[in-house]
mmCIF file of C-alpha atoms in Angstrom:
data_model
loop_
_atom_site.group_PDB
_atom_site.id
_atom_site.type_symbol
_atom_site.label_atom_id
_atom_site.label_comp_id
_atom_site.label_asym_id
_atom_site.label_seq_id
_atom_site.Cartn_x
_atom_site.Cartn_y
_atom_site.Cartn_z
ATOM 1 C CA MET A 1 0.000 0.000 0.000
ATOM 2 C CA ASN A 2 2.867 2.407 0.753
ATOM 3 C CA LEU A 3 4.500 1.998 -2.661
ATOM 4 C CA GLY A 4 7.883 3.150 -1.347
ATOM 5 C CA LYS A 5 6.836 6.630 -0.250
ATOM 6 C CA ASN A 6 7.853 8.119 3.086
ATOM 7 C CA ARG A 7 5.053 8.175 5.624
ATOM 8 C CA SER A 8 4.738 9.671 9.079
ATOM 9 C CA ASN A 9 2.867 7.837 11.824
ATOM 10 C CA PHE A 10 -0.140 10.007 11.036
ATOM 11 C CA GLY A 11 0.160 9.123 7.335
ATOM 12 C CA ILE A 12 0.292 5.419 8.126
ATOM 13 C CA TRP A 13 -2.822 5.801 10.289
ATOM 14 C CA MET A 14 -4.590 7.758 7.519
ATOM 15 C CA ASP A 15 -3.727 5.054 4.980
ATOM 16 C CA LYS A 16 -5.448 2.471 7.182
ATOM 17 C CA GLN A 17 -8.653 4.512 7.412
ATOM 18 C CA LYS A 18 -10.927 3.295 4.631
ATOM 19 C CA ASP A 19 -13.684 5.800 5.443
ATOM 20 C CA ILE A 20 -11.573 9.011 5.388
ATOM 21 C CA LYS A 21 -9.855 10.528 2.398
ATOM 22 C CA LYS A 22 -7.338 13.361 2.550
ATOM 23 C CA VAL A 23 -9.695 15.654 0.648
ATOM 24 C CA GLU A 24 -12.407 15.118 3.259
ATOM 25 C CA LEU A 25 -9.953 15.924 6.038
ATOM 26 C CA GLU A 26 -8.863 19.087 4.206
ATOM 27 C CA ARG A 27 -12.448 20.311 4.035
ATOM 28 C CA ALA A 28 -13.388 19.285 7.578
ATOM 29 C CA SER A 29 -10.263 20.803 9.152
ATOM 30 C CA ASN A 30 -10.093 23.851 6.861
ATOM 31 C CA LEU A 31 -6.414 23.192 6.069
ATOM 32 C CA SER A 32 -4.635 23.204 2.725
ATOM 33 C CA SER A 33 -3.750 20.072 0.795
ATOM 34 C CA ASN A 34 -0.045 20.940 1.219
ATOM 35 C CA THR A 35 -0.388 20.917 5.006
ATOM 36 C CA ILE A 36 -2.240 17.579 5.029
ATOM 37 C CA SER A 37 0.332 16.068 2.654
ATOM 38 C CA LYS A 38 3.189 17.337 4.815
ATOM 39 C CA LEU A 39 1.537 15.851 7.922
ATOM 40 C CA CYS A 40 1.189 12.486 6.197
ATOM 41 C CA SER A 41 4.535 12.259 4.441
ATOM 42 C CA ASN A 42 7.176 14.007 6.535
ATOM 43 C CA PRO A 43 7.976 12.242 9.835
ATOM 44 C CA GLU A 44 10.133 15.212 10.907
ATOM 45 C CA TYR A 45 7.385 17.823 10.445
ATOM 46 C CA ARG A 46 6.044 19.279 13.700
ATOM 47 C CA PRO A 47 2.864 21.300 13.102
ATOM 48 C CA LYS A 48 1.906 24.397 15.048
ATOM 49 C CA PHE A 49 -0.529 23.934 17.907
ATOM 50 C CA SER A 50 -3.274 25.687 15.931
ATOM 51 C CA THR A 51 -2.830 23.166 13.104
ATOM 52 C CA VAL A 52 -3.118 20.256 15.535
ATOM 53 C CA ILE A 53 -6.353 21.782 16.895
ATOM 54 C CA LYS A 54 -7.774 22.075 13.370
ATOM 55 C CA ILE A 55 -6.835 18.464 12.573
ATOM 56 C CA ASN A 56 -8.503 17.312 15.783
ATOM 57 C CA GLN A 57 -11.688 19.274 15.029
ATOM 58 C CA GLY A 58 -11.750 17.950 11.468
ATOM 59 C CA LEU A 59 -11.336 14.350 12.588
ATOM 60 C CA LYS A 60 -14.145 14.778 15.118
ATOM 61 C CA LYS A 61 -16.411 16.097 12.347
ATOM 62 C CA LEU A 62 -15.574 12.947 10.395
ATOM 63 C CA GLY A 63 -16.438 10.722 13.361
ATOM 64 C CA LYS A 64 -12.917 9.920 14.560
ATOM 65 C CA ASN A 65 -11.866 10.568 18.132
ATOM 66 C CA ILE A 66 -8.138 9.908 18.468
ATOM 67 C CA ASP A 67 -5.357 11.130 20.716
ATOM 68 C CA LEU A 68 -3.213 13.349 18.494
ATOM 69 C CA ASN A 69 -0.393 13.189 21.050
ATOM 70 C CA ASP A 70 0.333 9.752 19.598
ATOM 71 C CA PHE A 71 1.258 11.415 16.307
ATOM 72 C CA PHE A 72 2.538 14.937 16.950
ATOM 73 C CA CYS A 73 4.571 14.846 20.167
#
């Protein structure tokens, strides 16, 4: 499934979610596609706190309640 591309822990988790697509998360969290791609592909990327809040709110809108500390700490 990975096809040789770099993935962060969040990206690996997103790949396993069959009911959420990146586009849906972009709309629900009100973040750009570049930000979502960076979150999923760059394990070294540390988002700002406001970005983490938006991701959390977007995931809740999509019916997912996860602990983002597992991914971004």
